[in-house]
Short mmCIF file of N, CA and C in Angstrom, two decimals:
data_model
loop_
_atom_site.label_atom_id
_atom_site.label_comp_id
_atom_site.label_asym_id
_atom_site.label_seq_id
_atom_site.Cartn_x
_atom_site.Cartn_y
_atom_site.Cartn_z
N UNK L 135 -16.59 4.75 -17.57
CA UNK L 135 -15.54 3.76 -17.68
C UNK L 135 -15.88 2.80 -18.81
N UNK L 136 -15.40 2.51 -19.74
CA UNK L 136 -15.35 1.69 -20.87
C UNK L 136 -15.36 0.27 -20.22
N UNK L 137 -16.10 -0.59 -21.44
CA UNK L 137 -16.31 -1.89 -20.33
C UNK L 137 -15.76 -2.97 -20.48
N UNK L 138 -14.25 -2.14 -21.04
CA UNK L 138 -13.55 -3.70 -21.56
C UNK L 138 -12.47 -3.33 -20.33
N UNK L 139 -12.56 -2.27 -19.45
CA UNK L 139 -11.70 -2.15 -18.43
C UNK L 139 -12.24 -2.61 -16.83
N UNK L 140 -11.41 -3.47 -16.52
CA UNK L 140 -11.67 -4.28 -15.79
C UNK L 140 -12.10 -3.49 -13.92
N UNK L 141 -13.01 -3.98 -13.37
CA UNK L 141 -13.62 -3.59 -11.94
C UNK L 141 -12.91 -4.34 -10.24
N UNK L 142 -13.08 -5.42 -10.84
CA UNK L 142 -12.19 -6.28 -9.58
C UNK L 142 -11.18 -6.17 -9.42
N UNK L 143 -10.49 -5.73 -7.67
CA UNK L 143 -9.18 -5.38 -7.57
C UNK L 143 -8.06 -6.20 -8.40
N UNK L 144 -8.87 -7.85 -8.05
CA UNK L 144 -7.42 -9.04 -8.66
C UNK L 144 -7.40 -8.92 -10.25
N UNK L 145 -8.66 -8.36 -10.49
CA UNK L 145 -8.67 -8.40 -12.30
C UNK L 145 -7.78 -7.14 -12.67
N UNK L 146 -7.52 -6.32 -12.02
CA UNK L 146 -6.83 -5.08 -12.27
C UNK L 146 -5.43 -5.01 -12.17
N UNK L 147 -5.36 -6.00 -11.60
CA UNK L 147 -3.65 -6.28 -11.16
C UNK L 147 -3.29 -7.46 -12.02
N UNK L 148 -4.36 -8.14 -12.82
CA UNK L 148 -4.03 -8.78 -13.70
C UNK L 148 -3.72 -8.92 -14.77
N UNK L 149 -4.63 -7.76 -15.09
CA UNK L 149 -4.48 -6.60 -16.40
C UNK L 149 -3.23 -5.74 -16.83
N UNK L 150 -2.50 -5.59 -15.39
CA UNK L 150 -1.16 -4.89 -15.72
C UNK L 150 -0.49 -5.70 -16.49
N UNK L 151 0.36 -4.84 -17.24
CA UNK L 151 1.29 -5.55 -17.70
C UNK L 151 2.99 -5.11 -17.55
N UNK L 152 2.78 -3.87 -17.15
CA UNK L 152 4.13 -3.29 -16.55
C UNK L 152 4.73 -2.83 -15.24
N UNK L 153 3.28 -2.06 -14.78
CA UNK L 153 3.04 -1.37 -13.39
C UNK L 153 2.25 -1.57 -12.54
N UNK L 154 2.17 -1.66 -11.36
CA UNK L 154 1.08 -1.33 -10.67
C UNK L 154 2.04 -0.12 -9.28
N UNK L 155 1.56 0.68 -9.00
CA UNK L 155 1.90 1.56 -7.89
C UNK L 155 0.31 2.00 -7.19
N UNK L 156 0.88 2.09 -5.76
CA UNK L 156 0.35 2.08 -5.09
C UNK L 156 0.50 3.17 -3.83
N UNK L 157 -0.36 4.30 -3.35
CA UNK L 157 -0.32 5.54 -2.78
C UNK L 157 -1.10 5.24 -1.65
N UNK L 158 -0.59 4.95 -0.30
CA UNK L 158 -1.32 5.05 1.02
C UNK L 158 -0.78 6.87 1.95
N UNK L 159 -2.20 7.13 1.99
CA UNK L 159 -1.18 8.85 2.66
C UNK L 159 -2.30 8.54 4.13
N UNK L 160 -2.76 7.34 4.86
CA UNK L 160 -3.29 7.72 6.06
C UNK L 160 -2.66 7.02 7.09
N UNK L 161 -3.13 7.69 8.71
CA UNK L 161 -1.90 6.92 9.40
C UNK L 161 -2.67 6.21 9.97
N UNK L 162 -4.13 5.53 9.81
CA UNK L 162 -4.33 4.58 10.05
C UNK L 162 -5.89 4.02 9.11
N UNK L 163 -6.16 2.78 9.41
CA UNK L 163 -7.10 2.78 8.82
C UNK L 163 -8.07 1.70 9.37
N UNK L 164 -9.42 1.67 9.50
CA UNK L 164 -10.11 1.41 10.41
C UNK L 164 -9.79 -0.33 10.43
N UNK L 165 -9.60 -0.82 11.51
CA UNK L 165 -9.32 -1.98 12.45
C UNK L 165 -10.31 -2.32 13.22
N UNK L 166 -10.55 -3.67 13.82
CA UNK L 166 -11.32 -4.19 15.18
C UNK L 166 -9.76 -3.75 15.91
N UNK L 167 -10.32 -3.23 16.73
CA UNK L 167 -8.93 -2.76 18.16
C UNK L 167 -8.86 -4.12 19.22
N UNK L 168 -9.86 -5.06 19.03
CA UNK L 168 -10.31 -6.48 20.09
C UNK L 168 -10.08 -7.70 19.30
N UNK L 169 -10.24 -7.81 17.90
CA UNK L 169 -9.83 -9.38 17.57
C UNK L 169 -9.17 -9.30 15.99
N UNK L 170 -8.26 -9.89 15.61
CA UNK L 170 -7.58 -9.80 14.60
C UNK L 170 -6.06 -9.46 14.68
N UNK L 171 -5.54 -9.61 13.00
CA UNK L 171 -4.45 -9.26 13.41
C UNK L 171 -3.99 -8.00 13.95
N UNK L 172 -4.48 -7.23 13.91
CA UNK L 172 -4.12 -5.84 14.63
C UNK L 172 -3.87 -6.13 16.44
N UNK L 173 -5.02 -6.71 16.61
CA UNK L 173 -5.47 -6.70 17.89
C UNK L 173 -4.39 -7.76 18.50
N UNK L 174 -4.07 -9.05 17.96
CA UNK L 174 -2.73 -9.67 18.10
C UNK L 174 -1.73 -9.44 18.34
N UNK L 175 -1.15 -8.10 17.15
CA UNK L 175 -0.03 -7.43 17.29
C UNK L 175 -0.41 -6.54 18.62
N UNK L 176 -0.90 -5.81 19.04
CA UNK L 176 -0.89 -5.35 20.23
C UNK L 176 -0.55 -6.12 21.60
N UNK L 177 -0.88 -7.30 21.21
CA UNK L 177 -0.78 -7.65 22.67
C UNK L 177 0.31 -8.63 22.45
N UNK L 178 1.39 -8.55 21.50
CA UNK L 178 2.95 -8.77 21.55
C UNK L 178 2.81 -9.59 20.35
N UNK L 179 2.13 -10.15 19.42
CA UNK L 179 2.23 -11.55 17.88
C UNK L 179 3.03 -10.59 17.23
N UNK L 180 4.21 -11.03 16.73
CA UNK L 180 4.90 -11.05 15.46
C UNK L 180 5.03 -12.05 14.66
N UNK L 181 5.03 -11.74 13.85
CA UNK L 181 5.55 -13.00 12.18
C UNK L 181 6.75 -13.37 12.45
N UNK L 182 7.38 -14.28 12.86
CA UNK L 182 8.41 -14.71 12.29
C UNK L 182 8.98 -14.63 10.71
N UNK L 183 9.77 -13.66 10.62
CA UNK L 183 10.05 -14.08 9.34
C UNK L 183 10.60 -15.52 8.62
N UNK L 184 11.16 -16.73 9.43
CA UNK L 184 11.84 -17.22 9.10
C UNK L 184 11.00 -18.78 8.59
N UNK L 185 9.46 -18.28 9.45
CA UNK L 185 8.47 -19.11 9.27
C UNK L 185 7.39 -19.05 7.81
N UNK L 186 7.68 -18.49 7.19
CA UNK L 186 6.91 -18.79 5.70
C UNK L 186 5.73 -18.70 5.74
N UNK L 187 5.22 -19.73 5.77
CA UNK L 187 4.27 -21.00 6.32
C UNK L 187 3.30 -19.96 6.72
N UNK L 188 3.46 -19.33 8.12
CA UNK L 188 2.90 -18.93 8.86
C UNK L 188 2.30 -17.49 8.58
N UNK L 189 2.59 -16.65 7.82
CA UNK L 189 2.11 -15.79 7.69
C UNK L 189 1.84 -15.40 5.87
N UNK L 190 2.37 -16.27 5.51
CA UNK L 190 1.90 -16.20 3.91
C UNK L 190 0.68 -16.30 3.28
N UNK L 191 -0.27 -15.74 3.13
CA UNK L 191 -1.23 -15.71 2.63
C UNK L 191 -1.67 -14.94 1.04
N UNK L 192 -3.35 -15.33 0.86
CA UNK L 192 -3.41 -14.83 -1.12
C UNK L 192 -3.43 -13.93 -1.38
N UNK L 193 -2.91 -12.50 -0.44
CA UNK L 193 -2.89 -11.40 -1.38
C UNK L 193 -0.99 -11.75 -1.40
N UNK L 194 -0.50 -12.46 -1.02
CA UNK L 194 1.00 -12.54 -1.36
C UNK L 194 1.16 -13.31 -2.79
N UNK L 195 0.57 -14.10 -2.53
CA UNK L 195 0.48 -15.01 -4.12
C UNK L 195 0.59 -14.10 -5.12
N UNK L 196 -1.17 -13.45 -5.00
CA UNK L 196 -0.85 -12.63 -5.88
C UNK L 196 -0.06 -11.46 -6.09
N UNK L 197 0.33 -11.09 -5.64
CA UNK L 197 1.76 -10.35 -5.56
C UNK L 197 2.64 -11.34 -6.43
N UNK L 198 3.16 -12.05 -5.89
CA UNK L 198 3.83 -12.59 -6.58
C UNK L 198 4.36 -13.03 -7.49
N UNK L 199 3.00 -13.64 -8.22
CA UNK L 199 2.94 -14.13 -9.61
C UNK L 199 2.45 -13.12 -10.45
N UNK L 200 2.24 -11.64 -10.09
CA UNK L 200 2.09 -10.69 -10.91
C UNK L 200 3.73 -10.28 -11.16
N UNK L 201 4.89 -10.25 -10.18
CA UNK L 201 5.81 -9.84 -10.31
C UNK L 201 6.43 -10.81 -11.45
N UNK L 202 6.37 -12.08 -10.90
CA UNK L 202 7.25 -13.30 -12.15
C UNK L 202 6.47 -13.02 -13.69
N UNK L 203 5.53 -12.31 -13.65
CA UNK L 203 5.06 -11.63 -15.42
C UNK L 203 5.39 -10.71 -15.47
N UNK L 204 6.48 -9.99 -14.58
CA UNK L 204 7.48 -9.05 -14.98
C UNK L 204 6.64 -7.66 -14.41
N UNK L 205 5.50 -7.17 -13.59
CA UNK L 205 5.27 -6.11 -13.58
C UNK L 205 5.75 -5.62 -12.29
N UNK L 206 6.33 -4.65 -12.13
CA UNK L 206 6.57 -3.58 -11.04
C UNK L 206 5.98 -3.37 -10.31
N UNK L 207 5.66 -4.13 -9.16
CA UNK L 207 4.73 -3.27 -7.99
C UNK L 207 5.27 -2.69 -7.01
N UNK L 208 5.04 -0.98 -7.04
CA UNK L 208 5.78 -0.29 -5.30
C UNK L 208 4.33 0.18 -4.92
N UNK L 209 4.78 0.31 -3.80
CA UNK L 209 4.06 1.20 -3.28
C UNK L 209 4.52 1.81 -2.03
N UNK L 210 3.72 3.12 -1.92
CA UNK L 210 4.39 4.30 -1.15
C UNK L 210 3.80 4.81 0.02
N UNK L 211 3.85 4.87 1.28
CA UNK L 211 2.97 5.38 2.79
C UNK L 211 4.07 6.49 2.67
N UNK L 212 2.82 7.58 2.90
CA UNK L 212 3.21 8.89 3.46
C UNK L 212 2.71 8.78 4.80
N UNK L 213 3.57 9.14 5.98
CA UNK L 213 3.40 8.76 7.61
C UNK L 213 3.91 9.83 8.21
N UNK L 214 2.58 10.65 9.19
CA UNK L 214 3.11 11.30 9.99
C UNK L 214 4.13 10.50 11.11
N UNK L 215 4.94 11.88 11.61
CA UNK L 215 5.80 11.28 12.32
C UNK L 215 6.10 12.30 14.03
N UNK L 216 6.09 11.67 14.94
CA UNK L 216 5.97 9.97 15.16
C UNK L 216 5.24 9.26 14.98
N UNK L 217 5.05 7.57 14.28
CA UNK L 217 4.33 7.39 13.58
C UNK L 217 2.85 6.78 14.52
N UNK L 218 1.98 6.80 14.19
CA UNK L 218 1.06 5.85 14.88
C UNK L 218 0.80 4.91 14.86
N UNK L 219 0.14 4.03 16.09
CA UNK L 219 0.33 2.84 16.33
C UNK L 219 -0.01 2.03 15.26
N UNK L 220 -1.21 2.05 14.51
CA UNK L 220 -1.42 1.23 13.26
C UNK L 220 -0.35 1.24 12.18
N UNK L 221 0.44 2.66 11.88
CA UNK L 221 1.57 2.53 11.43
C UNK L 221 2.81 1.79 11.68
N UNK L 222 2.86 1.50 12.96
CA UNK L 222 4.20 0.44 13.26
C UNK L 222 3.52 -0.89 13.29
N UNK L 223 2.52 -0.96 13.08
CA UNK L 223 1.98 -2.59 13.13
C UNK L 223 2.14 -2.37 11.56
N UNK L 224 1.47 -1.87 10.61
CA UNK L 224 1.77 -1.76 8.96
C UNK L 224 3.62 -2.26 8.91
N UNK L 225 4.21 -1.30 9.57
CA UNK L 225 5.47 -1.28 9.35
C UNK L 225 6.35 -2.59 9.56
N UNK L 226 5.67 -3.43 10.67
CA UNK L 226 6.34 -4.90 11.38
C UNK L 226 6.04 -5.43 10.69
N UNK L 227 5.12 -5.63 9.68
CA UNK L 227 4.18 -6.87 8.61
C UNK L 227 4.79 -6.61 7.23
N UNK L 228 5.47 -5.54 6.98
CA UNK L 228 5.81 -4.99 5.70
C UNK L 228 6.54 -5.98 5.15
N UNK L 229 6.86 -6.60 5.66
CA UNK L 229 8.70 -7.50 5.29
C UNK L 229 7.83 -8.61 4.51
N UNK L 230 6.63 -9.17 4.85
CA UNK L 230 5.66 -10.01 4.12
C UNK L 230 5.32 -9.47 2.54
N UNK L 231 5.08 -8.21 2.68
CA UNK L 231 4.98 -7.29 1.09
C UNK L 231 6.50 -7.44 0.54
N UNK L 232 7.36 -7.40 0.68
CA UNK L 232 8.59 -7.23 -0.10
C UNK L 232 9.31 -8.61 -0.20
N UNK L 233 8.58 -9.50 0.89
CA UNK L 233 9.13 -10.89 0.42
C UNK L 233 8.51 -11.38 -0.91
N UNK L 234 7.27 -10.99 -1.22
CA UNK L 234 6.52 -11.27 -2.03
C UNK L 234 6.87 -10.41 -3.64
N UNK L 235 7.70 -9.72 -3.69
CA UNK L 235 8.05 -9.31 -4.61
C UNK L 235 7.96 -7.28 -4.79
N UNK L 236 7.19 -7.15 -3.87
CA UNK L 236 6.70 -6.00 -3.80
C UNK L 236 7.96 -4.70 -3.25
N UNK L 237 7.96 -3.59 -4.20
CA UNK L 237 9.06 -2.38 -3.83
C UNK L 237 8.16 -1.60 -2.59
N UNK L 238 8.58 -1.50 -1.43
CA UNK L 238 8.54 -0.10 -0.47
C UNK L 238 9.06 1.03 -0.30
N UNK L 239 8.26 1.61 -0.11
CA UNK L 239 9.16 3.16 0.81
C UNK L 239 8.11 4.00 1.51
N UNK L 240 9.02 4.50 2.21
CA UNK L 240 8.39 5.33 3.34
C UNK L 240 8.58 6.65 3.54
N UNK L 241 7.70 7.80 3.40
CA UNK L 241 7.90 9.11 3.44
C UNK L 241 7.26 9.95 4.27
N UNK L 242 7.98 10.07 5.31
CA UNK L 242 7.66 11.56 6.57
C UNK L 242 6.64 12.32 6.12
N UNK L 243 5.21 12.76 6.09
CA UNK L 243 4.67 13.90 5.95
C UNK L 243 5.39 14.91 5.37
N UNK L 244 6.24 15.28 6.24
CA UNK L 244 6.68 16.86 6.84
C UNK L 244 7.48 17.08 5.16
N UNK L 245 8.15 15.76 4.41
CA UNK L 245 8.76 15.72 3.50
C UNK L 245 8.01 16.04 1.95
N UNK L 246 6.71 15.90 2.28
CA UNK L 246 5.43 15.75 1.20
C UNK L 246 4.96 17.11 1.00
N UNK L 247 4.88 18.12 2.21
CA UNK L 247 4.62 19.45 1.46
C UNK L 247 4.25 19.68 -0.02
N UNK L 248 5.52 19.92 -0.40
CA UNK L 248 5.58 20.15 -1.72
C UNK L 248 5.15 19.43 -2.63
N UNK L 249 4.74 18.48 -2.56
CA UNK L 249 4.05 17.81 -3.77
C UNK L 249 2.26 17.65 -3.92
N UNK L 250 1.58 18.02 -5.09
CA UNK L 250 0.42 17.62 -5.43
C UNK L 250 -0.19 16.37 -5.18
N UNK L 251 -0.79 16.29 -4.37
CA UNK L 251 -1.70 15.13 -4.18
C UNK L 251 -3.03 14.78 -3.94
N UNK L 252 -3.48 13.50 -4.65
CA UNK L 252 -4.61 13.29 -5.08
C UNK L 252 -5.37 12.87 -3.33
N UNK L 253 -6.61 13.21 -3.68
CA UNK L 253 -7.24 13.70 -2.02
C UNK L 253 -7.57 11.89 -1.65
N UNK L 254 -7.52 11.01 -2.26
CA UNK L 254 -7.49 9.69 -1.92
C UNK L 254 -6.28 9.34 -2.33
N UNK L 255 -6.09 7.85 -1.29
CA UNK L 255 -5.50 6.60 -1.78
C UNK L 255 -5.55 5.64 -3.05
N UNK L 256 -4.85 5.62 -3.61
CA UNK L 256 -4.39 4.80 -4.72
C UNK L 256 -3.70 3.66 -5.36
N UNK L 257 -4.59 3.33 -6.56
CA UNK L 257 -3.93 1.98 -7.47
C UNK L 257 -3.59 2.74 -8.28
N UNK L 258 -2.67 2.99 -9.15
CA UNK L 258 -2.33 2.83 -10.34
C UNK L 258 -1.81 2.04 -11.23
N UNK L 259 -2.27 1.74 -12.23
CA UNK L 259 -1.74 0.24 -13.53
C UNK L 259 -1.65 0.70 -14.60
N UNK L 260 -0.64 0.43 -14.98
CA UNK L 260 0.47 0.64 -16.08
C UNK L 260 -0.11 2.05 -16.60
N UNK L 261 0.14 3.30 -15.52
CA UNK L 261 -0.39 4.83 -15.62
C UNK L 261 -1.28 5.13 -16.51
N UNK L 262 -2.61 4.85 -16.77
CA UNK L 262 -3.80 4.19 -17.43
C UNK L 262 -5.06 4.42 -16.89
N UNK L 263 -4.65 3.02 -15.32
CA UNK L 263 -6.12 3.05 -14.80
C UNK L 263 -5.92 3.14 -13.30
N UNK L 264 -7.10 4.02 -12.62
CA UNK L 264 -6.37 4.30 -11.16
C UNK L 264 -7.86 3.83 -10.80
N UNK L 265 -7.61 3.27 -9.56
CA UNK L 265 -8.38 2.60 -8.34
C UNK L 265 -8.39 3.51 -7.43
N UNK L 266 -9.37 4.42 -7.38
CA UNK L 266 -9.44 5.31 -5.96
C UNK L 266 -10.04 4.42 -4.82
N UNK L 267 -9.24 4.23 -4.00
CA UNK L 267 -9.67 3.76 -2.74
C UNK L 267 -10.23 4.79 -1.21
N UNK L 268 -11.97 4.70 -1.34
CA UNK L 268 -12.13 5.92 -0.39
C UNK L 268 -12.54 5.03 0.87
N UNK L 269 -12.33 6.17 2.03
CA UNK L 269 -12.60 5.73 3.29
C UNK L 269 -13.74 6.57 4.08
N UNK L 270 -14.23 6.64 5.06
CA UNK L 270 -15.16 7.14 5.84
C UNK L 270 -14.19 8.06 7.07
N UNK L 271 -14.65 8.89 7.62
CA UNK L 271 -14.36 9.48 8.42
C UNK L 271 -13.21 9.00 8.96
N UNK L 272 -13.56 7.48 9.68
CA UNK L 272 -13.11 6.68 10.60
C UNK L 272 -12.18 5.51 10.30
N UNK L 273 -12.21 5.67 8.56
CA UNK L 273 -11.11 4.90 8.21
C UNK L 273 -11.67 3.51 8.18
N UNK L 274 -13.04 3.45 7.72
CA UNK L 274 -13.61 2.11 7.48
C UNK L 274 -13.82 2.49 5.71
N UNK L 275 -13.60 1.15 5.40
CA UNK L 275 -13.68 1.75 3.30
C UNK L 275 -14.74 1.59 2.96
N UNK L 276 -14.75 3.09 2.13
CA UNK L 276 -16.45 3.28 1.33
C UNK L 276 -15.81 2.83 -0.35
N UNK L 277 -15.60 1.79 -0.28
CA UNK L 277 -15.73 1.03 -1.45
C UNK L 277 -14.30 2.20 -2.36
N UNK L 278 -14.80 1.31 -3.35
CA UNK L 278 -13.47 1.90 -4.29
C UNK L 278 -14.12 2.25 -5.82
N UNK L 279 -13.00 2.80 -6.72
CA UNK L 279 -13.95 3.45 -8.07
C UNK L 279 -13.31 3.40 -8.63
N UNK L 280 -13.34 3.00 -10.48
CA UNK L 280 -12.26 2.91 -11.07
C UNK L 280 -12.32 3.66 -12.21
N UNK L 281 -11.42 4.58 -12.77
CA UNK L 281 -11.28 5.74 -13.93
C UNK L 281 -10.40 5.71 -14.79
N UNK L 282 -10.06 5.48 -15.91
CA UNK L 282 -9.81 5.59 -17.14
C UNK L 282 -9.44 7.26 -16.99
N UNK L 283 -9.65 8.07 -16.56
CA UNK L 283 -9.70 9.69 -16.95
C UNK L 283 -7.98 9.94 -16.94
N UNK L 284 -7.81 10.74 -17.84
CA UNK L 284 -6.24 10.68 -18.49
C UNK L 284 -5.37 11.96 -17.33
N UNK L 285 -6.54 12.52 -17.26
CA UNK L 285 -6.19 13.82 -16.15
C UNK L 285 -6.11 12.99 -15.16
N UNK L 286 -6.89 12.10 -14.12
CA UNK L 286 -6.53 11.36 -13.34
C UNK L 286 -5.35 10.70 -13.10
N UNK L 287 -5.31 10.09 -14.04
CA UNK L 287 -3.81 8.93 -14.34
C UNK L 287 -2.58 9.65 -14.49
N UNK L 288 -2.71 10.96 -14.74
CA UNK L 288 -1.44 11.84 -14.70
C UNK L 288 -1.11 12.72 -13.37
N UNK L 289 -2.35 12.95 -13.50
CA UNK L 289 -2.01 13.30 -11.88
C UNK L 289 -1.46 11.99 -10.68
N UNK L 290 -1.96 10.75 -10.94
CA UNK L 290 -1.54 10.20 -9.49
C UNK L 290 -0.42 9.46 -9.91
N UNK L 291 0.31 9.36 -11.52
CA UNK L 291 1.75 9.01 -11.88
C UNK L 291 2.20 10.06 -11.51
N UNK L 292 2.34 11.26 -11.60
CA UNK L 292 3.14 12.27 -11.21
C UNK L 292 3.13 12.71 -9.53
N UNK L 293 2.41 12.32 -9.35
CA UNK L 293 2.23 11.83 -7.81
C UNK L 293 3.08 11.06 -6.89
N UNK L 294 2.91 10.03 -7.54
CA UNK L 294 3.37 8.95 -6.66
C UNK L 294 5.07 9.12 -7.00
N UNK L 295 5.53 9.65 -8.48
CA UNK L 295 6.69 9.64 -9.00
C UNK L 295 7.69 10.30 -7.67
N UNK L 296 6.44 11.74 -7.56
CA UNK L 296 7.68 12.69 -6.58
C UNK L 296 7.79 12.12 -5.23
N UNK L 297 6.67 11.13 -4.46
CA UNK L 297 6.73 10.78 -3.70
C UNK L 297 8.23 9.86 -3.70
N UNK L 298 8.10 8.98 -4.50
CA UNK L 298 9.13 7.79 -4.22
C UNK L 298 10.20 8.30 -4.64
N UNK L 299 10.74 9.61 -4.94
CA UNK L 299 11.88 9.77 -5.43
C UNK L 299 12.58 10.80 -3.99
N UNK L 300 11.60 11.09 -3.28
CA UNK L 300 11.62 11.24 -2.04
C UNK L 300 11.98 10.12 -1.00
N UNK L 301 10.79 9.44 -0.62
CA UNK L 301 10.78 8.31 -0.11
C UNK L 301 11.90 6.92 0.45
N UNK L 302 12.06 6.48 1.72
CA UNK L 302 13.17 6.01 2.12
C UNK L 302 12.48 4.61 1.53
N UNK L 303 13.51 3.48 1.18
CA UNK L 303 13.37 2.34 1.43
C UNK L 303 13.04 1.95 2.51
N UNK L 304 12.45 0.52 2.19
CA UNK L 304 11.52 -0.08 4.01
C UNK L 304 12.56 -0.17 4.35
N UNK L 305 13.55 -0.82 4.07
CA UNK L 305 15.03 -1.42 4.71
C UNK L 305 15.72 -0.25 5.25
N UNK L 306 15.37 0.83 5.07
CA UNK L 306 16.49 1.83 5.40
C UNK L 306 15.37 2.93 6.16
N UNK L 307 14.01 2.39 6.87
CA UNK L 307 13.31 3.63 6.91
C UNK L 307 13.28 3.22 8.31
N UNK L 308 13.83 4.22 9.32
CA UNK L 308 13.46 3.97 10.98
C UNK L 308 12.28 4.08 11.59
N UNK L 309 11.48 3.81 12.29
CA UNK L 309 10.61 4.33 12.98
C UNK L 309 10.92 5.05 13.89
N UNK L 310 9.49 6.38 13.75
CA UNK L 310 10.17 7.22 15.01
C UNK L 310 8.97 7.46 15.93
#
């Protein structure tokens, strides 16, 4: 990796200047099941949407003020279906990502067949530089890696492309 290309997630999203997309294909990912927000939402906490305040926090910021410099951020969950429980807790909180400026969608497995995909989760910025995000067995993260490789970056733009051209809007995507 060349070392004028940046390592830190927020430096990478800062660096965009057009894109950032984003590829989640697991249906869950490791949680405390006993304290947090996960563990909240289970035992009935929702966000009010109408409360701001209350659930706004700094990865929204930044979201945000990456969008008002004009760059594109979607990102895309491929979800088996019916979905699992960490998936409908992802899914109830989502409305926080798209208040913040951020594009969703949501795509059925069963719909993904056909498309090539990269064996991790993904950043991509301005189809360039991709952030492999790996996990452990159990869905606890073994850190992340960042590549410049042109074969990479084409593969997970052409990736994510067929996904979302697939892919339902959050607003229009049911749970099943």
């Amino acid at each position: 990796m060349p070392s004028n290309v940046p390592n830190a997630f927020a430096e990478l999203l800062a660096s965009a200047t057009r894109s950032a997309v984003h590829l989640e294909m697991r249906d869950s990912y490791a949680v405390d099941y006993e304290t947090g927000p996960f563990a909240e939402w289970r035992r009935g906490f929702r966000h009010d949407p109408a409360d701001r305040a209350s659930w706004w926090r700094p990865w929204l910021d930044l979201v945000q003020e990456t969008v008002a410099r004009g760059v594109v951020i979607r990102r895309a969950r491929i979800v088996s279906e019916p979905v699992s429980e960490y998936t409908r807790f992802l899914y109830d909180g989502t409305f926080t990502n798209v208040a913040a400026g951020e594009l969703v969608r949501w795509l059925p497995r069963r719909q993904a067949s056909g498309i090539a995909l990269p064996g991790n989760d993904f950043w991509l910025f301005d189809d360039k530089v991709v952030r492999w995000n790996h996990f452990t067995g159990d869905g606890q993260s073994a850190g992340g890696e960042v590549t410049t490789d042109s074969a990479a970056a084409k593969l997970c733009s052409e990736a994510f492309d067929a996904v979302w051209a697939l892919a339902i809007p959050h607003d229009q995507y049911a749970i099943t």
